[in-house]
Short mmCIF file of C-alpha atoms in Angstrom, two decimals:
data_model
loop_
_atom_site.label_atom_id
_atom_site.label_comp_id
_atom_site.label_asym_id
_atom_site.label_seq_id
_atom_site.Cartn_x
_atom_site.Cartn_y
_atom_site.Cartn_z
CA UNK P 1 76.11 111.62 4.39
CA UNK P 2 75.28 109.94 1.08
CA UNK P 3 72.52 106.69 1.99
CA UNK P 4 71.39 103.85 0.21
CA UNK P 5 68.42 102.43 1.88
CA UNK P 6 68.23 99.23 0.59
CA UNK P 7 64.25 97.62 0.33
CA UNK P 8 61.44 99.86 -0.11
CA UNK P 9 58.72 97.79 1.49
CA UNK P 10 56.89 98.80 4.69
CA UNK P 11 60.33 99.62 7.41
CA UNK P 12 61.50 101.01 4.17
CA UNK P 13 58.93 103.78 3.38
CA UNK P 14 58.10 104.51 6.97
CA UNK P 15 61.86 105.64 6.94
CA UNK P 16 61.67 107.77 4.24
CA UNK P 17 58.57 109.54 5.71
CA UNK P 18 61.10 110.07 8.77
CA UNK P 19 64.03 110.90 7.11
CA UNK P 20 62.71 113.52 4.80
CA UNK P 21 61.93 115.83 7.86
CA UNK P 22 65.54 115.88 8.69
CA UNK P 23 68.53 117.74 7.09
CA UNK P 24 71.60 115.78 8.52
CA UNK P 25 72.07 113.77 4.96
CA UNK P 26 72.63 115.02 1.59
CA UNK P 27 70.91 111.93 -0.60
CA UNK P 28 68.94 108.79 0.34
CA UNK P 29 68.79 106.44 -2.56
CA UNK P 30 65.73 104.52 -2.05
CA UNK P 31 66.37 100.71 -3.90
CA UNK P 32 64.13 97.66 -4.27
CA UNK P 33 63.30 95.09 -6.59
CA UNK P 34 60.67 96.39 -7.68
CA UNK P 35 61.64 99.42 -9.10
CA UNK P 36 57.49 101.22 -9.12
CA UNK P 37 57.71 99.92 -5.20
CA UNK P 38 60.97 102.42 -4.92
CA UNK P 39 59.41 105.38 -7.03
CA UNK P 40 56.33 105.05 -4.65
CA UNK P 41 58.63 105.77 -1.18
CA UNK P 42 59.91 108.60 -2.59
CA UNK P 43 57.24 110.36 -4.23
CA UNK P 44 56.54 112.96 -3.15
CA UNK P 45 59.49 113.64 -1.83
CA UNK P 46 62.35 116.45 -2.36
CA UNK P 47 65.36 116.04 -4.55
CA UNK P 48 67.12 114.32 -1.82
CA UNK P 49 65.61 111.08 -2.68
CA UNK P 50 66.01 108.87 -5.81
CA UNK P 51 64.30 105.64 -6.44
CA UNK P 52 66.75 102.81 -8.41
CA UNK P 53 66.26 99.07 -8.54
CA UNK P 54 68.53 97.00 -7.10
CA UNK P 55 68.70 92.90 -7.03
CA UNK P 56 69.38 92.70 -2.80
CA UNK P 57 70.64 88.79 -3.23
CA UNK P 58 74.04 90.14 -5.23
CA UNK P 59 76.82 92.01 -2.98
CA UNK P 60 78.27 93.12 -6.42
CA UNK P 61 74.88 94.88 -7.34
CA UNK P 62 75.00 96.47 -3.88
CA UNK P 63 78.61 97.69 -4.24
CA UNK P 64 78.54 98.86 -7.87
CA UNK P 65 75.10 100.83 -6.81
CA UNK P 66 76.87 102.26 -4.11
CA UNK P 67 79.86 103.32 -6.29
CA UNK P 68 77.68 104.99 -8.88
CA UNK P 69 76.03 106.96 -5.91
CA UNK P 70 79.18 107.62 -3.84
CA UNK P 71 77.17 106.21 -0.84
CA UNK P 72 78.41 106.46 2.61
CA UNK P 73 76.29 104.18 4.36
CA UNK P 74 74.20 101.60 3.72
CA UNK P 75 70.57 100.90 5.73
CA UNK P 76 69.54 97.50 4.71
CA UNK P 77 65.25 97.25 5.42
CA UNK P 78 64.80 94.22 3.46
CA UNK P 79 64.49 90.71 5.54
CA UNK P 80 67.10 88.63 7.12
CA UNK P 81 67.41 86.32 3.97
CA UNK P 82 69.43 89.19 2.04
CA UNK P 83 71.23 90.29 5.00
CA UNK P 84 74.63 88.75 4.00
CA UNK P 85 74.75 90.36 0.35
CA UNK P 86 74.17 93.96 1.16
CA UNK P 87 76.69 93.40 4.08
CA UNK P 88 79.60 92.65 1.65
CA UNK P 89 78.38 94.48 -1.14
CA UNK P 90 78.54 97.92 1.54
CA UNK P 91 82.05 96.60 2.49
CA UNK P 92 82.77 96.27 -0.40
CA UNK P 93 82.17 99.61 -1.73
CA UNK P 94 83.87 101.12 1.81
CA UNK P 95 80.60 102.03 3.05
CA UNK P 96 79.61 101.79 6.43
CA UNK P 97 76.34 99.41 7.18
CA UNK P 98 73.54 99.45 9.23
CA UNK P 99 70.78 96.78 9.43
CA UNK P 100 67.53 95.82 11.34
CA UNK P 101 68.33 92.35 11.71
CA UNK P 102 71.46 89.94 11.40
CA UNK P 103 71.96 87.26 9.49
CA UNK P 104 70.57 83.82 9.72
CA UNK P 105 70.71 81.03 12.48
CA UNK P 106 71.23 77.34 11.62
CA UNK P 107 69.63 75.05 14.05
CA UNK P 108 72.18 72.44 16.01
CA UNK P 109 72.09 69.14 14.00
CA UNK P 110 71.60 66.78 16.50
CA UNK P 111 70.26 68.88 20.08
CA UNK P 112 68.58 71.79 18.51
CA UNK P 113 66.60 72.59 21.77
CA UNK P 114 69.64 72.13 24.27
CA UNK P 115 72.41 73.60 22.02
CA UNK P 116 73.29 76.27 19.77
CA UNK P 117 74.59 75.81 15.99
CA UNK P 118 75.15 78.95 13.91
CA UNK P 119 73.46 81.67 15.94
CA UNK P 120 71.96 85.09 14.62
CA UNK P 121 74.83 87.16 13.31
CA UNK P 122 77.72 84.59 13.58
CA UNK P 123 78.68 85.42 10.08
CA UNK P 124 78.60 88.71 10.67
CA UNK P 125 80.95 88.65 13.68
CA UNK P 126 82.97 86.72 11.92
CA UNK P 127 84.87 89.15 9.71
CA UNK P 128 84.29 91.87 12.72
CA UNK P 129 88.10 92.22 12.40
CA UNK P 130 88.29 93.16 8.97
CA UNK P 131 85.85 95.97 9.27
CA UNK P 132 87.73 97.36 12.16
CA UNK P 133 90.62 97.10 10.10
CA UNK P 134 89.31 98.87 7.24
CA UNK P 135 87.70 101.41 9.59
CA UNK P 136 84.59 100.99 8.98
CA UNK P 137 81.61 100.57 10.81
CA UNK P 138 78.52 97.91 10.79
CA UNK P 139 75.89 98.30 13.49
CA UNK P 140 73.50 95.91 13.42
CA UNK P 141 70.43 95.23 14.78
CA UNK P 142 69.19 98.84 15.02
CA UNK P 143 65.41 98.77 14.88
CA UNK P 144 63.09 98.92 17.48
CA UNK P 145 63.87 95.36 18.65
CA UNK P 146 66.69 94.62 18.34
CA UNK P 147 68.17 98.25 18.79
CA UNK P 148 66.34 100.43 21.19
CA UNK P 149 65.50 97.77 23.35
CA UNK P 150 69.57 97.13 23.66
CA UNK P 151 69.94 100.84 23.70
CA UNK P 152 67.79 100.38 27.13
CA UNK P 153 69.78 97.18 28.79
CA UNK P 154 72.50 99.72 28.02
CA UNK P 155 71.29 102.71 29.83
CA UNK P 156 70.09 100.80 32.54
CA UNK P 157 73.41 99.66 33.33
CA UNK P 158 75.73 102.64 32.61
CA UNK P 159 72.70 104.65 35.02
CA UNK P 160 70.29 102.37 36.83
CA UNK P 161 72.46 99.09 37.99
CA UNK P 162 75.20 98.57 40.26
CA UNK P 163 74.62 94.64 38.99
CA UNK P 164 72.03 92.96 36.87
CA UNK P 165 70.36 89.53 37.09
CA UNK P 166 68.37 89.24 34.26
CA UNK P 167 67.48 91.95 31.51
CA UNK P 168 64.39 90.60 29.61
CA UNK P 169 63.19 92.24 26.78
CA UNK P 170 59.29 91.62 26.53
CA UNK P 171 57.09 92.82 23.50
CA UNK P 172 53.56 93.38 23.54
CA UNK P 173 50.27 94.82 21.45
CA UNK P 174 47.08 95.03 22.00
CA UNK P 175 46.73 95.94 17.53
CA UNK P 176 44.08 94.64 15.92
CA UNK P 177 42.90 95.02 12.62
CA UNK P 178 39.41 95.43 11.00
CA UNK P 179 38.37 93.21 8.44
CA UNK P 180 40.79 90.43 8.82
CA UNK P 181 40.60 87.11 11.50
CA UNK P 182 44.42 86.85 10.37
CA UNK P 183 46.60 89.52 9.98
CA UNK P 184 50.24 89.58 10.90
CA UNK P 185 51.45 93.45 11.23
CA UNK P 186 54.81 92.39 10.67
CA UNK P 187 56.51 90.25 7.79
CA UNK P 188 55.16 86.81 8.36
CA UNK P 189 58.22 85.64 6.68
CA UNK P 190 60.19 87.16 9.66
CA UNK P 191 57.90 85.80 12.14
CA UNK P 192 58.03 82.34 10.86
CA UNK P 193 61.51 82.24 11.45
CA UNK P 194 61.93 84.31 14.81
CA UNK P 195 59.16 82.22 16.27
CA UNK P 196 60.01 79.00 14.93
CA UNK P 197 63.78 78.27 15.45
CA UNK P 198 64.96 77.17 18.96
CA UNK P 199 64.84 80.40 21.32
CA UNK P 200 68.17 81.18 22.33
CA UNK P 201 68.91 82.06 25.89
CA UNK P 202 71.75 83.58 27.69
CA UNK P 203 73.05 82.99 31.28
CA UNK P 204 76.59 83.07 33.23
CA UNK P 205 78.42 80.69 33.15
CA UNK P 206 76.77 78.78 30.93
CA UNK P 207 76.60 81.08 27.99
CA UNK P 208 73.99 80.79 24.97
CA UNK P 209 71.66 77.95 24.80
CA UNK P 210 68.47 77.03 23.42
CA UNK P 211 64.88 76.05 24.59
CA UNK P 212 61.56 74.97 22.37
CA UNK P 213 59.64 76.90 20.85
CA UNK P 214 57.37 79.07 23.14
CA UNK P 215 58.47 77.87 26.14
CA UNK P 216 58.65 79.79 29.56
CA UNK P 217 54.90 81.41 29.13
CA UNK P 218 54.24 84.55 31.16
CA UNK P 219 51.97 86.89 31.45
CA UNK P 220 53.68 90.57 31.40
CA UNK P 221 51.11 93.54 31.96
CA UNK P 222 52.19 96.18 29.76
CA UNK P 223 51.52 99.75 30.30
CA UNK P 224 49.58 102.29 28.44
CA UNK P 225 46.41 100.32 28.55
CA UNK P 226 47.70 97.61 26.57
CA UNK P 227 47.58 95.49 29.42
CA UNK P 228 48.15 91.66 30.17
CA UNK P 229 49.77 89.92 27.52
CA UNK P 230 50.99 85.77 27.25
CA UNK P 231 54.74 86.01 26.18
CA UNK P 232 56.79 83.35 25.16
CA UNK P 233 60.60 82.45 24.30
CA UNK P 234 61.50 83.56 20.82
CA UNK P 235 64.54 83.12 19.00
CA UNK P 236 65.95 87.09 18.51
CA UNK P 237 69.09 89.14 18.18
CA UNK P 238 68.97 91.13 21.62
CA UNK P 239 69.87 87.57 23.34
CA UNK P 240 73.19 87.00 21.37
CA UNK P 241 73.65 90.74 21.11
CA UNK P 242 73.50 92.26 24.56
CA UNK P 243 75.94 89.79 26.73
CA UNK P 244 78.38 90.95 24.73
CA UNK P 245 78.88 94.32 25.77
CA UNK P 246 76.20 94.12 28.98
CA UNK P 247 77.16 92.51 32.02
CA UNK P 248 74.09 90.51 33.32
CA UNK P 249 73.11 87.12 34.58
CA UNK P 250 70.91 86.04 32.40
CA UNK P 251 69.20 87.53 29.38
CA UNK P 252 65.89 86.45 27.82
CA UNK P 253 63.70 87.56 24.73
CA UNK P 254 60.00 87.55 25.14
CA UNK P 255 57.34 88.07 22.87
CA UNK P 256 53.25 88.90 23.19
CA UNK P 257 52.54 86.61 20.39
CA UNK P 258 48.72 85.09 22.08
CA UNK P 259 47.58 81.79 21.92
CA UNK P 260 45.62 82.28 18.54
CA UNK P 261 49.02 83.14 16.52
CA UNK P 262 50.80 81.07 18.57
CA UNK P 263 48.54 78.07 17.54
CA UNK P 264 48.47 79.42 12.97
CA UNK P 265 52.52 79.04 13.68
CA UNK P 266 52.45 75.69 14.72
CA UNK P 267 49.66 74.27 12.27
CA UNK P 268 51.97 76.08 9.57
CA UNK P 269 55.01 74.19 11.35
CA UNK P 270 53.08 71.01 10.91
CA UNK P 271 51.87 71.05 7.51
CA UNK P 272 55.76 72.25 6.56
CA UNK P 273 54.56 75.44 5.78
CA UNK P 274 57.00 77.18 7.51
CA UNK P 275 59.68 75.70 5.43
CA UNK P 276 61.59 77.74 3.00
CA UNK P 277 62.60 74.65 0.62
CA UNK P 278 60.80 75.02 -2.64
CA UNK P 279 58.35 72.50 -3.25
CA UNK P 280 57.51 71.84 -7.08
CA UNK P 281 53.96 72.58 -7.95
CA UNK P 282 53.11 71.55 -11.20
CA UNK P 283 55.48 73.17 -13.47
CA UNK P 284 56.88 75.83 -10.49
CA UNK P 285 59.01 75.42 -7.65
CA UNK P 286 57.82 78.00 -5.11
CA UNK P 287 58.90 78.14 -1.43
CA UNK P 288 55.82 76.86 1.19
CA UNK P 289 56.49 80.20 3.37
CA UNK P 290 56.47 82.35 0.45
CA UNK P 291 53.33 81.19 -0.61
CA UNK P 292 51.98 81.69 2.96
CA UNK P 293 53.35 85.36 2.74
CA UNK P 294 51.69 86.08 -0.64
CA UNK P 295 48.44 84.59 0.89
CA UNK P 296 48.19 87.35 3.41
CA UNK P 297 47.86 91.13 3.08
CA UNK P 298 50.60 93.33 3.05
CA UNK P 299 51.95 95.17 6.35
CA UNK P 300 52.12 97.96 5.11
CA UNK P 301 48.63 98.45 3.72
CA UNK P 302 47.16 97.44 6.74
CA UNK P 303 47.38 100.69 8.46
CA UNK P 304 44.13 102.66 7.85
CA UNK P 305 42.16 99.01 9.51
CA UNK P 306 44.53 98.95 12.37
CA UNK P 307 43.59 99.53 15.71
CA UNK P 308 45.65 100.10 18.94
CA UNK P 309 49.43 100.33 20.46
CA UNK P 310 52.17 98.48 20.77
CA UNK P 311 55.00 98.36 23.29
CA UNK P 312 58.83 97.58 22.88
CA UNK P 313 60.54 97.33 25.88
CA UNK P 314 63.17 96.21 28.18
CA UNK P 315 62.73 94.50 31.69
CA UNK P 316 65.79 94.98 34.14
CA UNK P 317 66.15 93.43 37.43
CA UNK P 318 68.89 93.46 39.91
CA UNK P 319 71.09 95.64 42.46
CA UNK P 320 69.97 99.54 41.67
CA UNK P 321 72.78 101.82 42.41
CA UNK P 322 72.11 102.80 45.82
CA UNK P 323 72.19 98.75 46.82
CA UNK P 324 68.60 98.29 46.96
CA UNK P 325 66.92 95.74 44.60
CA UNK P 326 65.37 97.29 41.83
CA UNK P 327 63.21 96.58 38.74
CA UNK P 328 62.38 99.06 36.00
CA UNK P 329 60.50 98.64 32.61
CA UNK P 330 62.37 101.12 29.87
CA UNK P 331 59.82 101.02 27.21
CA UNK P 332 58.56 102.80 24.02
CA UNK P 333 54.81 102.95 22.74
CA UNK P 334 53.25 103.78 19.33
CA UNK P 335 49.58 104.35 18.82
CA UNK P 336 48.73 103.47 15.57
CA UNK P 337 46.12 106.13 14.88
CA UNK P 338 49.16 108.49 15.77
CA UNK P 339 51.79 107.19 13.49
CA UNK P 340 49.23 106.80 10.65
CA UNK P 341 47.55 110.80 10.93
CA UNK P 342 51.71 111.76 11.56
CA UNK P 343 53.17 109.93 8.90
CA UNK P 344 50.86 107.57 7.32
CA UNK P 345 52.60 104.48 8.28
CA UNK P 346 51.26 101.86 10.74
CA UNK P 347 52.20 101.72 14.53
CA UNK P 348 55.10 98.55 13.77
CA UNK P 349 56.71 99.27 10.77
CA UNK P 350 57.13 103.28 11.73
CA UNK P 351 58.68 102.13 15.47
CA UNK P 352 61.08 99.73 13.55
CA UNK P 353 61.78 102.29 11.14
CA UNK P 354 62.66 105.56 13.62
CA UNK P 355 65.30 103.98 15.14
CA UNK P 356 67.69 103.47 12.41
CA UNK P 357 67.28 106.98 11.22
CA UNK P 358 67.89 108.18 14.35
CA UNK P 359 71.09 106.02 14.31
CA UNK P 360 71.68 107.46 11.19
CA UNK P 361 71.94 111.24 12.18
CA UNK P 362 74.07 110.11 15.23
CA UNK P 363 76.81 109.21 13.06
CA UNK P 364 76.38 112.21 10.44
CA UNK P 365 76.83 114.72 13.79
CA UNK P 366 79.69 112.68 15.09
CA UNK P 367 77.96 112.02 18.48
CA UNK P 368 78.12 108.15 17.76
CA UNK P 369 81.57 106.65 15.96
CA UNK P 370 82.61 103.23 16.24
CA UNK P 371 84.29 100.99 13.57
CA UNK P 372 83.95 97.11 13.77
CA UNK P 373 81.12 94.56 13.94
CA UNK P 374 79.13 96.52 16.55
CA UNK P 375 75.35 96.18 18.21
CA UNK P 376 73.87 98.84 19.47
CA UNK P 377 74.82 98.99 23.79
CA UNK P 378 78.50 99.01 22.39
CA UNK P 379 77.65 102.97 22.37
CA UNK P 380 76.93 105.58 24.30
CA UNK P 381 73.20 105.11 25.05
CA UNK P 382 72.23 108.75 26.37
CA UNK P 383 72.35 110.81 23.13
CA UNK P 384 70.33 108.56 21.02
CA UNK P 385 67.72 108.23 23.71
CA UNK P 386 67.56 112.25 23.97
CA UNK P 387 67.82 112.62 19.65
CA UNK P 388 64.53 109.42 19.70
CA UNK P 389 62.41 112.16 22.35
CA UNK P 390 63.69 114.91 19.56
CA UNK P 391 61.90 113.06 17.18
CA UNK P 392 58.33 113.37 18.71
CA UNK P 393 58.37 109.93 20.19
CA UNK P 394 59.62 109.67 23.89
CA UNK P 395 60.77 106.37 26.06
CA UNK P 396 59.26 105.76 29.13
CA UNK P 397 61.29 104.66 32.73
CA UNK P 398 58.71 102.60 34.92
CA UNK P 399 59.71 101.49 38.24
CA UNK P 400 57.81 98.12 39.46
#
C-alpha cells in the first residue's frame, strides 16, 4: 500500500504519529500547501514518509502527484471545501479514496429549515456507479464522527437489535483549555459550517429533512466523568450516511456544543461572519470566516493547555435481540493528557485521526474490500472494532 495523505495540518500529523508505528504500508506521502507544514509531520520519521506540496483545490495536481508516487490510496485530512478535488484527482489516478468528511451541502432555496437541497455527499454519490465500475473504492466519512460512530449503529444492528427506533449519535467534552476564554479544539472553519447549516434529520417514511439550527436541546450525561452535557441538532454526515445501509426509524446527530459556543456561533452568524463570500477590505478580498479562523489559535498547538476528555458515541434504542427493549451507548473516550504523553497530539484531532488509519490497514490485510461510493456500516463492523482496541484505544458498550 502506497498513501498519499493529503493536508498536513492537525488530523494530518496526528496520523502520521499513528501510522508510523505500523508496518501494513510501504510509503505515506505526506502533502500540504505549505510545503515546511509537510516536512514538519514527517520529521522525524523513517524513510517511509516523504513530505511534497501539493495545491488540494486542483484534481489534476492530486492525480499527477499520485502518478509520480504510484499511490494506491488516497486519505484526504484537509477540510470539506477541497473534498471534491482530491476525490477526482484519486479517481483519476485509479486510486482508491478515503476521507473524513464529504462534500458540501447547499441549503434549500426557498424552505431551508423544512427541506433538504444538496445534502452532504450528494456529489459524491453521484458518480458512485462509476467507481464501482472502475473497481475502485471511496469510503467516506471515516473519522471518529462520522466513521466509528457509524461503525457502532452498524454493530449494534448486525449484534444488539432485532429492530431499531432511533440511533442518535451524541458528542460530548468536558476539554478545556488554559489560557484562552475562546478556543475551538477543532477547525472553526468546520464548525461554522456543521453548526450553522440546517440540521438534517432522518425518519421512515418521511426520509431526510431539516430543522434550525440547534434545535431539539438535551441534556445527555456522558460517561467517564465527563458528565451532563446540552446537545443540540447539527447538520453532519452520520444522518445522510447511516439510513442507507442501517435500518432504523429515525436517526439524529447531536452535538455537546454549550450555551457559550453556541451563543460566539450565532453572534458570528449575525455579523455575517460565518460567511465564506469574500468581502473586499481595502485593497484585499478575504473571506469573513477565514479571517475568524486566522483570529484564533491553531488546533493543533493547543494541546500542551488542554485539559480533559472527550466522548464520541452512538445512542441506540429499540427491540434488543431477545425482544426486550433495549438501549445501549457504544462510545469511545480520549483523555487528552493521554494522547498528548502517547503521541503528542491533542485528545480531538488524534480520535479523528486513528480511525482512518485503522481503515487503512483493513484494506492493506484484505479484511475490509468494497468498491463503490461507500460509508463506513456498508462493512463488516467487527474487525475494525477489534484492529481500533489493537491500537491501544478500546470502545466501550454501556447498557442504560
Amino acid at each position: 500500500m502506497r498513501v498519499l495523505l493529503v493536508g498536513a495540518g492537525g488530523v494530518g500529523s496526528a496520523a502520521v504519529a499513528i501510522a508510523a508505528r505500523r508496518t501494513f504500508f510501504e510509503t505515506m506521502v505526506v502533502a500540504d500547501y505549505d510545503a515546511a507544514r509537510a516536512a514538519r509531520a514527517v520529521a522525524g520519521r523513517d524513510a517511509r514518509f516523504v513530505a511534497v506540496r501539493v495545491d488540494a483545490s486542483s484534481a489534476e495536481a492530486v492525480t499527477a502527484l499520485c502518478r509520480e508516487h504510484r499511490i494506491t490510496h488516497v486519505l484526504n485530512a484537509v477540510d470539506p471545501r477541497f473534498v471534491m478535488p482530491i476525490f477526482e484527482g484519486a479517481y483519476a489516478a485509479g486510486a482508491d479514496y478515503l476521507d473524513m468528511a464529504m462534500s458540501l451541502s447547499r441549503r434549500h432555496p426557498s424552505r431551508p429549515y423544512a427541506e433538504t437541497g444538496v445534502k452532504l455527499g450528494d456529489e459524491q454519490f453521484a458518480v458512485a456507479g462509476q467507481w464501482e465500475a472502475a473497481g475502485r473504492l471511496a469510503l467516506c466519512g471515516i473519522g471518529v464522527e462520522p466513521g466509528l460512530s457509524d461503525i457502532f449503529a452498524r454493530y449494534a444492528a448486525d449484534e444488539l437489535f432485532r429492530e431499531i427506533d432511533e440511533i442518535g449519535v451524541r458528542d460530548g467534552a468536558n476539554l478545556t483549555v488554559d489560557g484562552y476564554d475562546f478556543a475551538p479544539s477543532f477547525s472553526i472553519w468546520t464548525t461554522i459550517e456543521e453548526c450553522l447549516n440546517p440540521p438534517v434529520i432522518w425518519e421512515a417514511g418521511r426520509g431526510w429533512f431539516t430543522t434550525e439550527p440547534f434545535s431539539e436541546p438535551e441534556v445527555f450525561d456522558f460517561p467517564e466523568g465527563i458528565g451532563p452535557v446540552e446537545c443540540v441538532n447539527v447538520e453532519h454526515e452520520e444522518v445522510l450516511l447511516i439510513p442507507r445501509w442501517v435500518s432504523a426509524k429515525r436517526v439524529t446527530f447531536k452535538y455537546g456544543l454549550g450555551a457559550e459556543f453556541i451563543e460566539v456561533l450565532r453572534t458570528l452568524h449575525k455579523l455575517g461572519l460565518d460567511s465564506t463570500t469574500p468581502v473586499r477590505v481595502g485593497d484585499v478580498s478575504v473571506s469573513p470566516r477565514d479571517v475568524v479562523a486566522a483570529c484564533l489559535p491553531d488546533p493543533a498547538t493547543l494541546g500542551d493547555r488542554m485539559r480533559g476528555k472527550t466522548c464520541a458515541g452512538t445512542l441506540v434504542t429499540g427491540v434488543g435481540t431477545d425482544g426486550r427493549p433495549r438501549k445501549v451507548y457504544l462510545y469511545h473516550v480520549v483523555d487528552n493528557e493521554w494522547s498528548m504523553r502517547e503521541y503528542g497530539h491533542q485528545a480531538v484531532v488524534w480520535q479523528t485521526a486513528v480511525n482512518p488509519v485503522v481503515a487503512l490497514e483493513l484494506l492493506a490485510t484484505g479484511a475490509w474490500s468494497a468498491t463503490g461510493v461507500l460509508g463506513p456500516e456498508a462493512l463488516p463492523p467487527t474487525p475494525f472494532l477489534t484492529l481500533l482496541t489493537t491500537y491501544g484505544t478500546p470502545w466501550t458498550l454501556e447498557d442504560r
